Short mmCIF file of C-alpha atoms in Angstrom, two decimals:
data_model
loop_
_atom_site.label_atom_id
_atom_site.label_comp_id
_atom_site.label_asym_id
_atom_site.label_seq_id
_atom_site.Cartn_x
_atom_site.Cartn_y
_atom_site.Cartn_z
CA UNK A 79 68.35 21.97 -7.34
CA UNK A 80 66.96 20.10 -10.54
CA UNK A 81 65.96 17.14 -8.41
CA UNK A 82 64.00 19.78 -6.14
CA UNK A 83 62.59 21.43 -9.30
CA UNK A 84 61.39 17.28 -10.69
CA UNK A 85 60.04 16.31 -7.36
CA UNK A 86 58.00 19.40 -7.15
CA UNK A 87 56.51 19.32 -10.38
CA UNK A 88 56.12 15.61 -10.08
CA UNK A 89 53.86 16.49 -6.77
CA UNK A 90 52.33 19.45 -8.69
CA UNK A 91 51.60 17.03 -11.20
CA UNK A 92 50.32 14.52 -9.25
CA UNK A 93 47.96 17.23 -7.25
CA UNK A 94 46.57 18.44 -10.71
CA UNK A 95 45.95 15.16 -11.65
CA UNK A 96 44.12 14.29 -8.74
CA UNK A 97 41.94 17.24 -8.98
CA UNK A 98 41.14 17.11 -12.59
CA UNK A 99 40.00 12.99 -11.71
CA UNK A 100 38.08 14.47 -9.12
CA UNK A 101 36.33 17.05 -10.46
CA UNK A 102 35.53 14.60 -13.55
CA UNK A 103 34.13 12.61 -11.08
CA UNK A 104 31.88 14.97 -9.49
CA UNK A 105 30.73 16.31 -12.71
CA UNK A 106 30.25 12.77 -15.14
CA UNK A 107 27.29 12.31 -16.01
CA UNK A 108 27.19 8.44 -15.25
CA UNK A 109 24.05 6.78 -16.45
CA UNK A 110 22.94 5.33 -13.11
CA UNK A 111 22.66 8.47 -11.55
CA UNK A 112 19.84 10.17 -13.74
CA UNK A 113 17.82 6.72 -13.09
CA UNK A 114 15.37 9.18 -10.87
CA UNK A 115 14.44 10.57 -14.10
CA UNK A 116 14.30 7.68 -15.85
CA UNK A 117 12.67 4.74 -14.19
CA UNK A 118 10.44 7.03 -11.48
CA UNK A 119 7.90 7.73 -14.45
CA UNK A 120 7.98 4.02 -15.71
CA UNK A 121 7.53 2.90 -12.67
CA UNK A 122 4.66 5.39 -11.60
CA UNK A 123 3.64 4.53 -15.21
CA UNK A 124 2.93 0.91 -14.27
CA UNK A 125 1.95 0.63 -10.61
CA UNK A 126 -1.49 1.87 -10.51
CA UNK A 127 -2.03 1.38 -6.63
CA UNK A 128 1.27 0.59 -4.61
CA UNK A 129 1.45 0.07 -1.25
CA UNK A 130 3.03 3.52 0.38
CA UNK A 131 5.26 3.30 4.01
CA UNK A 132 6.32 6.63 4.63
CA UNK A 133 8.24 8.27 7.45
CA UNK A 134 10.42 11.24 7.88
CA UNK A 135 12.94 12.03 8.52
CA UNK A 136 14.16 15.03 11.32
CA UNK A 137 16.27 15.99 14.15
CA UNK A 138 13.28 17.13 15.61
CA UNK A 139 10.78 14.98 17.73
CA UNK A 140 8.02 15.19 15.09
CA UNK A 141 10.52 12.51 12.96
CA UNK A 142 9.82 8.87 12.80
CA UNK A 143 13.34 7.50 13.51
CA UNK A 144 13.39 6.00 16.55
CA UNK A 145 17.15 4.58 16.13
CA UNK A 146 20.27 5.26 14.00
CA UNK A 147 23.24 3.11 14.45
CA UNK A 148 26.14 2.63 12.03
CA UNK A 149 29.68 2.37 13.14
CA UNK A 150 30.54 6.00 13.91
CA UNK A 151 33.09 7.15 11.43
CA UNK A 152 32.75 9.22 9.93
CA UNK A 153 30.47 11.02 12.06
CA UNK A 154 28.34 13.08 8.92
CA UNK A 155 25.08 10.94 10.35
CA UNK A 156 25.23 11.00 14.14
CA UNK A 157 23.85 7.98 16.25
CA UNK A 158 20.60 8.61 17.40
CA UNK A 159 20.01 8.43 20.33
CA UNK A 160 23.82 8.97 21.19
CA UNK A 161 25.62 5.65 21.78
CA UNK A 162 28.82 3.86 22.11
CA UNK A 163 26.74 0.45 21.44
CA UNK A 164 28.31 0.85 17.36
CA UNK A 165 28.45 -1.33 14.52
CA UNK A 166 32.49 -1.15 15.25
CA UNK A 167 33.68 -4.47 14.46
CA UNK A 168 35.34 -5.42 11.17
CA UNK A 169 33.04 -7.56 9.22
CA UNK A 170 30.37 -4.51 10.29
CA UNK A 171 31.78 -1.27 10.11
CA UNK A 172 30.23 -0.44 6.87
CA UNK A 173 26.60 -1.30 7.96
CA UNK A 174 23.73 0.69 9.33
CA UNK A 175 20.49 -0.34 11.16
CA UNK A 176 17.37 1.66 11.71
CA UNK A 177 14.59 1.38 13.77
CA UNK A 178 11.74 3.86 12.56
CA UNK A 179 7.60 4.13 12.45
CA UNK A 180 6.09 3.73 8.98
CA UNK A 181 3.03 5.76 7.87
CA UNK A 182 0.25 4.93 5.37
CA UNK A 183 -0.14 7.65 2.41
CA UNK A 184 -2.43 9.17 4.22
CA UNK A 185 -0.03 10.05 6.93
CA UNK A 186 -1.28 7.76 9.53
CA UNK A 187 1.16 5.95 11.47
CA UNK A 188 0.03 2.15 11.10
CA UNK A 189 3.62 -0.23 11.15
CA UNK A 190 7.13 0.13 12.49
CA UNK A 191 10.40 -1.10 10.86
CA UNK A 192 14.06 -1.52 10.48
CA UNK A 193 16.61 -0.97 7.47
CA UNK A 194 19.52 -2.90 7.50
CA UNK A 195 22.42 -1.53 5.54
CA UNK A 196 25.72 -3.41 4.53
CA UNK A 197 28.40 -2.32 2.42
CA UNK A 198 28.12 -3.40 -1.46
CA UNK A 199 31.07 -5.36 -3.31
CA UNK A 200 30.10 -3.11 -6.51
CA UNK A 201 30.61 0.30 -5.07
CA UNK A 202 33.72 2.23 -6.96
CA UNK A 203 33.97 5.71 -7.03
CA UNK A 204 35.79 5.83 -9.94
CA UNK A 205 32.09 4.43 -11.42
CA UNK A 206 30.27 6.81 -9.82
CA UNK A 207 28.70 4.29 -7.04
CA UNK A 208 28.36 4.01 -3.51
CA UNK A 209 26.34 1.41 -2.93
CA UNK A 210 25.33 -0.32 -0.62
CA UNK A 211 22.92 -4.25 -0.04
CA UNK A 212 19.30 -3.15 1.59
CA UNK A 213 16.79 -4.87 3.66
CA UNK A 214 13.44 -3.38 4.84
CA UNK A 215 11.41 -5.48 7.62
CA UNK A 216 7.80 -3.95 8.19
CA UNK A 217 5.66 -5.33 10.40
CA UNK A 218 1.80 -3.94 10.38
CA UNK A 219 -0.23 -5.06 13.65
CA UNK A 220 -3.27 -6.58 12.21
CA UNK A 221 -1.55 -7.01 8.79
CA UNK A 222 1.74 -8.86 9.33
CA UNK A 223 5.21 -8.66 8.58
CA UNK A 224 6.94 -7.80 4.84
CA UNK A 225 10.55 -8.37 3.79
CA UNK A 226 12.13 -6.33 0.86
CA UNK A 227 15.57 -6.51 -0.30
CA UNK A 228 16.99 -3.76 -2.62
CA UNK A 229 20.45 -2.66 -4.18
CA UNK A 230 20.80 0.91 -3.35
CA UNK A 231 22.99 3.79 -5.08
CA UNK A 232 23.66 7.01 -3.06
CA UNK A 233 26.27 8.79 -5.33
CA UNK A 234 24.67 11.60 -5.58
CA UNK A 235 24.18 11.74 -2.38
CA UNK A 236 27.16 11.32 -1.19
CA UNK A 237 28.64 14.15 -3.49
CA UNK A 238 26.55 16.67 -3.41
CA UNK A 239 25.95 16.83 0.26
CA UNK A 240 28.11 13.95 2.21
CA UNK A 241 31.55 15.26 0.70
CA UNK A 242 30.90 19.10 0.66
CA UNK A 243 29.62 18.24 4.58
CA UNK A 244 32.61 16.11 5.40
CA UNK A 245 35.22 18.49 3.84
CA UNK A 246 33.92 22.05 4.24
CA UNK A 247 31.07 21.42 6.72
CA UNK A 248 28.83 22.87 4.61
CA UNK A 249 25.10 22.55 5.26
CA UNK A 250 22.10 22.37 2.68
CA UNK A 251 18.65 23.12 2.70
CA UNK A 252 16.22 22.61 -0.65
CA UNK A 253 14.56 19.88 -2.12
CA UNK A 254 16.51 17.27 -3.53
CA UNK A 255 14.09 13.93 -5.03
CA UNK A 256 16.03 10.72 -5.79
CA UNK A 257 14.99 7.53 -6.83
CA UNK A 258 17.88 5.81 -4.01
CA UNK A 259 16.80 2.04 -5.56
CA UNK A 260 19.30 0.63 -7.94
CA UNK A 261 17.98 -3.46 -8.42
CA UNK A 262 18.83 -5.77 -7.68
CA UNK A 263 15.76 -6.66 -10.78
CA UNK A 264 16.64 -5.69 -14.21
CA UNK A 265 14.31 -2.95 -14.26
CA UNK A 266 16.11 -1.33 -11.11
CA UNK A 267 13.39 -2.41 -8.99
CA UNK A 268 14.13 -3.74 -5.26
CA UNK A 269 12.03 -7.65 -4.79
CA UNK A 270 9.26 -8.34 -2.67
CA UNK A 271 10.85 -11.30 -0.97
CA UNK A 272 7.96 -12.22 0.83
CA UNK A 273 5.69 -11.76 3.80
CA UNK A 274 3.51 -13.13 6.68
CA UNK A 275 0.01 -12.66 7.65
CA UNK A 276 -2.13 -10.56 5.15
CA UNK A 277 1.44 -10.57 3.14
CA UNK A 278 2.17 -14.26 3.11
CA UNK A 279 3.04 -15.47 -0.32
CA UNK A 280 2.93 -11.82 -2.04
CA UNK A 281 5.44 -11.38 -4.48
CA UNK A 282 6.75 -8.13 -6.40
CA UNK A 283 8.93 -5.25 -6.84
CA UNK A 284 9.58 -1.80 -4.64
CA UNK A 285 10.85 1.50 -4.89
CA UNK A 286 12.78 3.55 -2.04
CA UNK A 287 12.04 7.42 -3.14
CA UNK A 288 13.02 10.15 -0.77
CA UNK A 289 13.13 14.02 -0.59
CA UNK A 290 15.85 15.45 1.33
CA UNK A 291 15.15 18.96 2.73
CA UNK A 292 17.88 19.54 5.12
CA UNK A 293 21.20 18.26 5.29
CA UNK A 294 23.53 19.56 8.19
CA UNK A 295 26.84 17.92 8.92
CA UNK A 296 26.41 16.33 12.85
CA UNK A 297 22.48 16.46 12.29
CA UNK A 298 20.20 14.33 11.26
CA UNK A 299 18.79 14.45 7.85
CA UNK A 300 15.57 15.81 7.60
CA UNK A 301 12.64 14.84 4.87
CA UNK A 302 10.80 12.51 3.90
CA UNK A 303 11.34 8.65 2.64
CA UNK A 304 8.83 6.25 1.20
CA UNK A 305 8.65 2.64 -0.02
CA UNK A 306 6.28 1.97 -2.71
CA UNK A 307 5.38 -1.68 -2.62
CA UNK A 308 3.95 -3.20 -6.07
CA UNK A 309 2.39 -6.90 -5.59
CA UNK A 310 2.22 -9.33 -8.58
CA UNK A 311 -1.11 -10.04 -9.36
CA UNK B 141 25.71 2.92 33.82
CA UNK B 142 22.86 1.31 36.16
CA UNK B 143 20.59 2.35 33.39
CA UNK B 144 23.19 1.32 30.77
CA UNK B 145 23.26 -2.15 32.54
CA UNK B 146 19.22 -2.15 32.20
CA UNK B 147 18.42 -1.47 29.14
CA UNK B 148 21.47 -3.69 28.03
CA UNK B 149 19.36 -6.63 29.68
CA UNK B 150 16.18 -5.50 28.39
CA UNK B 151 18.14 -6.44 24.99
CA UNK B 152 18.13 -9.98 26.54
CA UNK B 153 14.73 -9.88 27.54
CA UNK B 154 13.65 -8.96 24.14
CA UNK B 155 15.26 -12.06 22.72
CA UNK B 156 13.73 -14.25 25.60
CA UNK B 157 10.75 -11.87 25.85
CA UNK B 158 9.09 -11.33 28.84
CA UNK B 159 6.91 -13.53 31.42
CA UNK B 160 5.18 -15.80 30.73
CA UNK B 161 2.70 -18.44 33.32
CA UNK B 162 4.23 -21.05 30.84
CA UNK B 163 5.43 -24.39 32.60
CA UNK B 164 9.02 -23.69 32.83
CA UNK B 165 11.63 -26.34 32.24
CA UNK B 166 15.39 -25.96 33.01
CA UNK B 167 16.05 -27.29 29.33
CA UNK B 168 13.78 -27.15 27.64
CA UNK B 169 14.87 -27.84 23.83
CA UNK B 170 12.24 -29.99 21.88
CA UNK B 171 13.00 -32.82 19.34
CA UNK B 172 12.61 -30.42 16.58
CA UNK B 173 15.97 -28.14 17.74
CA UNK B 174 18.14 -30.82 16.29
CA UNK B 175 18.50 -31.14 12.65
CA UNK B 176 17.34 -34.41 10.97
CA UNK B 177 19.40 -36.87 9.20
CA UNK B 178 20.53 -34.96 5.99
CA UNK B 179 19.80 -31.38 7.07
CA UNK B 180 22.41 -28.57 7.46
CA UNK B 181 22.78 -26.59 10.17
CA UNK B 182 23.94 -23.00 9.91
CA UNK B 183 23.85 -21.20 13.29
CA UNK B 184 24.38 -17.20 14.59
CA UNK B 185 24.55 -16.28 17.72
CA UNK B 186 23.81 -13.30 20.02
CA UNK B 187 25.93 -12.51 23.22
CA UNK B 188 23.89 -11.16 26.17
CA UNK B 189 24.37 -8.68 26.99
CA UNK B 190 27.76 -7.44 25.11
CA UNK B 191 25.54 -7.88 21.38
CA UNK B 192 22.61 -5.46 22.11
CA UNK B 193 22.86 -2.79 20.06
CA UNK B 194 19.33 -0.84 20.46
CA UNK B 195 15.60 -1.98 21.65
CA UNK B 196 12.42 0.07 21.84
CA UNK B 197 8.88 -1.18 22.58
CA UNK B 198 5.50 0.38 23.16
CA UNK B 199 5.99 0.85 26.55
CA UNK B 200 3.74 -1.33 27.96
CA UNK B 201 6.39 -4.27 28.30
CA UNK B 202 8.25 -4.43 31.61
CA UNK B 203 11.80 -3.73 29.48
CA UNK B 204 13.97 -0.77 29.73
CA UNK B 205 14.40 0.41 26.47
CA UNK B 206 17.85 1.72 24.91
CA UNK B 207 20.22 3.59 24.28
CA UNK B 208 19.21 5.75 26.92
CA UNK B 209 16.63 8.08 25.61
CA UNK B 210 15.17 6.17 22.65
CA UNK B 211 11.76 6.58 21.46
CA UNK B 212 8.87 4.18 22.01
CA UNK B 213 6.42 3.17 20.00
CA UNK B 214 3.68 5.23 21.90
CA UNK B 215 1.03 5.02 19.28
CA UNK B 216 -1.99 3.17 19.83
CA UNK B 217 -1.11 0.70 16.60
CA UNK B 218 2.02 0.12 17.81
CA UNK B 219 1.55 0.27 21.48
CA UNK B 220 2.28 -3.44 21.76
CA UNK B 221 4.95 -4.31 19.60
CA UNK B 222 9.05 -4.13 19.82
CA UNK B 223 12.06 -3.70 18.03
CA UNK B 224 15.66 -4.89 18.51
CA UNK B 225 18.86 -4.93 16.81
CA UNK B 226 21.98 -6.99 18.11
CA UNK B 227 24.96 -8.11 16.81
CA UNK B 228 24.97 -11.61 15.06
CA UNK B 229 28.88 -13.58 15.62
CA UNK B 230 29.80 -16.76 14.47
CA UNK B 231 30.25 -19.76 16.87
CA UNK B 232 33.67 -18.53 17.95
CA UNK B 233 31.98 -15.27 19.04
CA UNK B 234 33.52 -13.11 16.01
CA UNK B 235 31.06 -10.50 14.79
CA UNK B 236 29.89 -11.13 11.60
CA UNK B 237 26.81 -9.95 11.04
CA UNK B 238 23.73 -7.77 12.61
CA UNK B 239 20.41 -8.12 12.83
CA UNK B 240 16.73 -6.91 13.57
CA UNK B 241 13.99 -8.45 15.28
CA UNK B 242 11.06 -6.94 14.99
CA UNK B 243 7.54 -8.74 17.38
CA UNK B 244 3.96 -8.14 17.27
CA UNK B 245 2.25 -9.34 20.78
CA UNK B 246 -1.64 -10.44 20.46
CA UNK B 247 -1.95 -9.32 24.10
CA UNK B 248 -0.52 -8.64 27.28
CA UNK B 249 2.81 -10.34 26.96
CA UNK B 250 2.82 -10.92 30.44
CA UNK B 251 -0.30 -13.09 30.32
CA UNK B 252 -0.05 -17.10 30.21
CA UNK B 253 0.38 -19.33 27.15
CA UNK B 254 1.00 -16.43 24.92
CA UNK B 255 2.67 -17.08 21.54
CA UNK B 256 3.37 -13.74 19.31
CA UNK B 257 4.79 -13.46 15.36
CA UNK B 258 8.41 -12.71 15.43
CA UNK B 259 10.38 -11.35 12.30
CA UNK B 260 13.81 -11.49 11.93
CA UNK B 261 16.19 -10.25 9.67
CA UNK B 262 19.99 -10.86 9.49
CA UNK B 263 22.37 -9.18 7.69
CA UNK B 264 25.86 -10.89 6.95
CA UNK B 265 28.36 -8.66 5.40
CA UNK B 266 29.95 -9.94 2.00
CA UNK B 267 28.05 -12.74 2.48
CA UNK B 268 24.21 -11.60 2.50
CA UNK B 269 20.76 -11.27 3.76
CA UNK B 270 18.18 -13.93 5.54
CA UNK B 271 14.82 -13.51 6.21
CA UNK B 272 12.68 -15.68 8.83
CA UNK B 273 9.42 -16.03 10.17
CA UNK B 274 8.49 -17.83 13.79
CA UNK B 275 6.25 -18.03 16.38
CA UNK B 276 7.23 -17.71 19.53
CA UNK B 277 6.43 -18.13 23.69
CA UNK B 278 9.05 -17.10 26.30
CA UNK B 279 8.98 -21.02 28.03
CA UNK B 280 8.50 -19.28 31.14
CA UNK B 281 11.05 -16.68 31.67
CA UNK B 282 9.64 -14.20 34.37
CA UNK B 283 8.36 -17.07 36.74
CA UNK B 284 10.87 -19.36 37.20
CA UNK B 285 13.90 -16.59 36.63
CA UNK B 286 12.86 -12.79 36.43
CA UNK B 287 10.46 -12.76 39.12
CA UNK B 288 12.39 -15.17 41.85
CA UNK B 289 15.18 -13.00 41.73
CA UNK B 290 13.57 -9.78 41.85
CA UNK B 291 11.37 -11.01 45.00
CA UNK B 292 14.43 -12.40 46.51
CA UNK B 293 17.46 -9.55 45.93
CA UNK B 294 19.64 -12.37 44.88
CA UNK B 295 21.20 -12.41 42.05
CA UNK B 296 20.12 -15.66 39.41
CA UNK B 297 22.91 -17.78 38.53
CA UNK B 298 22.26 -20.86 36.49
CA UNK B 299 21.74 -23.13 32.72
CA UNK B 300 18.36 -22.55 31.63
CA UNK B 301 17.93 -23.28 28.30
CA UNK B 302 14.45 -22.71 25.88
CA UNK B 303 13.81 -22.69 22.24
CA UNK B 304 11.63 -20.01 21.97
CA UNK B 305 10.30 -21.11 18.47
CA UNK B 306 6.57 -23.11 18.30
CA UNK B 307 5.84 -22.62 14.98
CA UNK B 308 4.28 -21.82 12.27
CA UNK B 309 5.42 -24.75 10.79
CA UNK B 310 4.03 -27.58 11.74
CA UNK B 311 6.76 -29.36 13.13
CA UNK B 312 7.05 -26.71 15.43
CA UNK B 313 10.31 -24.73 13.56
CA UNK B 314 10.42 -21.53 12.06
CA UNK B 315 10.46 -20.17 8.69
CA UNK B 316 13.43 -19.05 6.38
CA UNK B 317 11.10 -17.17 4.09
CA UNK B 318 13.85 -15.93 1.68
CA UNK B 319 17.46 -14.26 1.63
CA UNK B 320 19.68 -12.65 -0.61
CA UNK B 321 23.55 -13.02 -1.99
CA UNK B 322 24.90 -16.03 -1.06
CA UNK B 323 21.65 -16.98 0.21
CA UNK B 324 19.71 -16.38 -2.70
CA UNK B 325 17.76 -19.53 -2.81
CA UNK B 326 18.22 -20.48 0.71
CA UNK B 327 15.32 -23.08 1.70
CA UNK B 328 14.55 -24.75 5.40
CA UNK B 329 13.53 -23.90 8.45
CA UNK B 330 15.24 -22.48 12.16
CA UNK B 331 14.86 -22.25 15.95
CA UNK B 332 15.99 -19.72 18.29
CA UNK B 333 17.22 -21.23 21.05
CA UNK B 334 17.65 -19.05 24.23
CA UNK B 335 20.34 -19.79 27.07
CA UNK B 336 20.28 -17.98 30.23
CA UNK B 337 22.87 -18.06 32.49
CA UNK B 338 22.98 -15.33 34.69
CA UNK B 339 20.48 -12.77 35.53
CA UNK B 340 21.36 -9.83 38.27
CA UNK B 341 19.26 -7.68 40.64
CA UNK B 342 19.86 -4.54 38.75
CA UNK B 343 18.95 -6.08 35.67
CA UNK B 344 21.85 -7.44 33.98
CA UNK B 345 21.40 -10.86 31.76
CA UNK B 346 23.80 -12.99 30.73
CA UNK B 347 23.40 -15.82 28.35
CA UNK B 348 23.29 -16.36 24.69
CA UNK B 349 20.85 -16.38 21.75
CA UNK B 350 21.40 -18.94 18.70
CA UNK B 351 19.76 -18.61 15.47
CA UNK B 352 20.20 -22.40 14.36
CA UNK B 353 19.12 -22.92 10.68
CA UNK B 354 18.43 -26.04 9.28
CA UNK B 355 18.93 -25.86 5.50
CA UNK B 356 17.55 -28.14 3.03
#
């Protein structure tokens, strides 16, 4: 009877324990993840013209995705279109590639590109970071082609809409803003790494902002992402 | 899984890309595929068709796009472009790594003596990211393979071989222009090198695509 009694408060304790980590988790403010706040205005602040790519993002046709593909599990962002082609194997099965149209700031479709997403050593939930290592190919017709690398952060993300979608199934619909660039520069910027055509031998920094209006477990997001290319003078 | 088949090949195709009048050669691998006396080469490959993973286009390409039901790129700026991404494994054919490929075509890819900008982008888990620039021609794909065997219902079987890269360099290679990680300050130059050895009636290619970098 007393070893019952011990093992059950030892689980009780180990429950509560859990729990309180968890929800100190979900609510600490870790420094990183109020970097919209914080770099967003420096960095409008400094770049007086950058270069926008824009697309959104929707379930519906009027979205600029043209392919989703990561390896499947868990299924909160379904494949799009619906394939069994995954990123499955082992050394993969924490990436994601994109295929998508790009838009100029004036909303006119002008490039297409891919995202390329692989899991980050330096993502540890007990620091508040889900990371993951970024690249961004656009390729303009009559411009050429650009290459950006970035660090990216999606914490927030993840808790406030991944979990609550993966445990309770729970949808969302608002307007969320987040600064999803975490370096790899000092200043938190993602790096020009360079470019061909009208983009040959540009250097600089980016930023990858989005808005997220919907989020639905088993649908796609839906909003609106943009890239905001700065080039050194 | 007839369309599954085609689209799967189309992923091929993409690599290869489409017809071109070029003089065909059954190997057809310049000088310049081979390192040079000092140069490292680091090489990922691309299984055809088991690698594709998803290819779009503006439609005007004779590819079948997939998955089945993708998007094109119906736009008029981006009616003549196309998209892939495939699976990158190592020369044991282990998955490593993924990767996109991303073409802008000057004209009708179809026509003769065409050469088009190709961007590629590879992405190697844990160990990082590489970006290159080439140009590229198809070496003469659709006449001496595609064509033949759709005119004739026979099924292609064969070793044709084609580096697909002619520049911009001037020695005729490719361009690492950067990378990331491990591959931080990564320097040199590449080839894609195409092999073909099979190619079906309903579409299906077989074959494999190397990425050979040459590393300074």
């Amino acid at each position: 009877m007393i070893f019952l009694k011990n093992t059950l408060l030892f689980l009780g304790g180990v429950i509560l324990g859990a729990a309180l980590l968890a929800t100190g988790l979900y609510y600490f403010p870790f420094p990183h993840a109020a970097r919209t706040e914080r770099i967003l205005p420096a960095f409008e602040a400094s770049a007086k013209a950058p270069e926008i790519f824009r697309y959104m993002l929707s379930d519906q046709t009027d979205g600029d995705v043209i392919s989703l593909v990561t390896s499947g599990a868990p299924a909160i962002f379904p494949m799009m279109p619906a394939t069994d082609r995954v990123l499955s194997e082992p050394n993969v099965k924490d990436g994601l590639a994109l295929i998508n149209k790009m838009r100029d700031d004036g909303g006119n479709i002008v490039a297409i590109a891919t995202e390329l997403e692989s899991g980050h050593e330096g993502s540890r939930l007990i620091k508040g970071k889900v990371m993951t290592h970024t690249t961004w190919t656009v390729i303009a017709p009559g411009r050429g082609a650009l290459f950006l690398y970035q660090e990216e952060d999606n914490w927030t993300l993840f808790k406030r809409f991944v979990l609550p979608g993966l445990l309770f199934n729970k949808s969302w619909q608002g307007s969320w803003k987040n600064l999803n660039t975490l370096g790899p520069r000092p200043d938190g910027y993602g790096q020009v790494i360079g470019g061909t055509g009208e983009f040959a031998g540009k250097r600089g920094h980016f930023i990858e902002f989005a808005e997220l209006r919907d989020f639905s477990p088993g649908k796609q997001l839906a909003g609106t992402m943009e890239l905001r290319v700065v080039f050194d003078e | 899984m007839q369309t599954a088949k085609s689209w799967v090949v189309a992923v091929g195709l993409a690599a290869l890309v489409l017809p071109v009048g070029a003089i065909a050669q059954a190997n057809n691998i310049p000088a310049y595929s081979q390192p040079a006396p000092g140069e490292k080469v680091l090489s990922f490959f691309g299984i055809l068709p088991d690698h594709g993973v998803a290819l779009t286009t503006g439609g005007k390409m004779p590819l079948r796009t997939g998955p089945e039901g993708i998007a094109l790129f119906t736009e008029p700026a981006l009616n003549n472009t196309l998209a892939l991404i495939m699976k990158l494994a190592d020369e044991n054919g282990n998955v490593v790594g993924f990767a996109s490929e991303l073409e802008i075509f000057p004209g009708d890819p179809a026509a003769a003596e065409i050469s088009w900008d190709t961007a590629w982008t590879l992405s190697i888990p844990g160990r990082g990211m590489i970006f290159l620039h080439q140009i590229e021609h198809s070496g003469g794909l659709g006449p001496n393979i595609v064509d033949p065997t759709m005119k004739s219902g026979k099924n292609w079987v064969g070793d044709w071989t084609v580096t697909t890269t002619v520049g911009p360099l001037p020695s005729g290679r490719g361009r690492i222009v950067g990378g990331s990680g491990e591959f931080a300050n990564i320097k040199g130059s590449f080839v894609e090198i195409d092999r073909l050895t099979g190619f079906t009636v309903d579409g299906v290619m077989f074959g494999k695509l190397e990425i050979r970098l040459f590393l300074e």
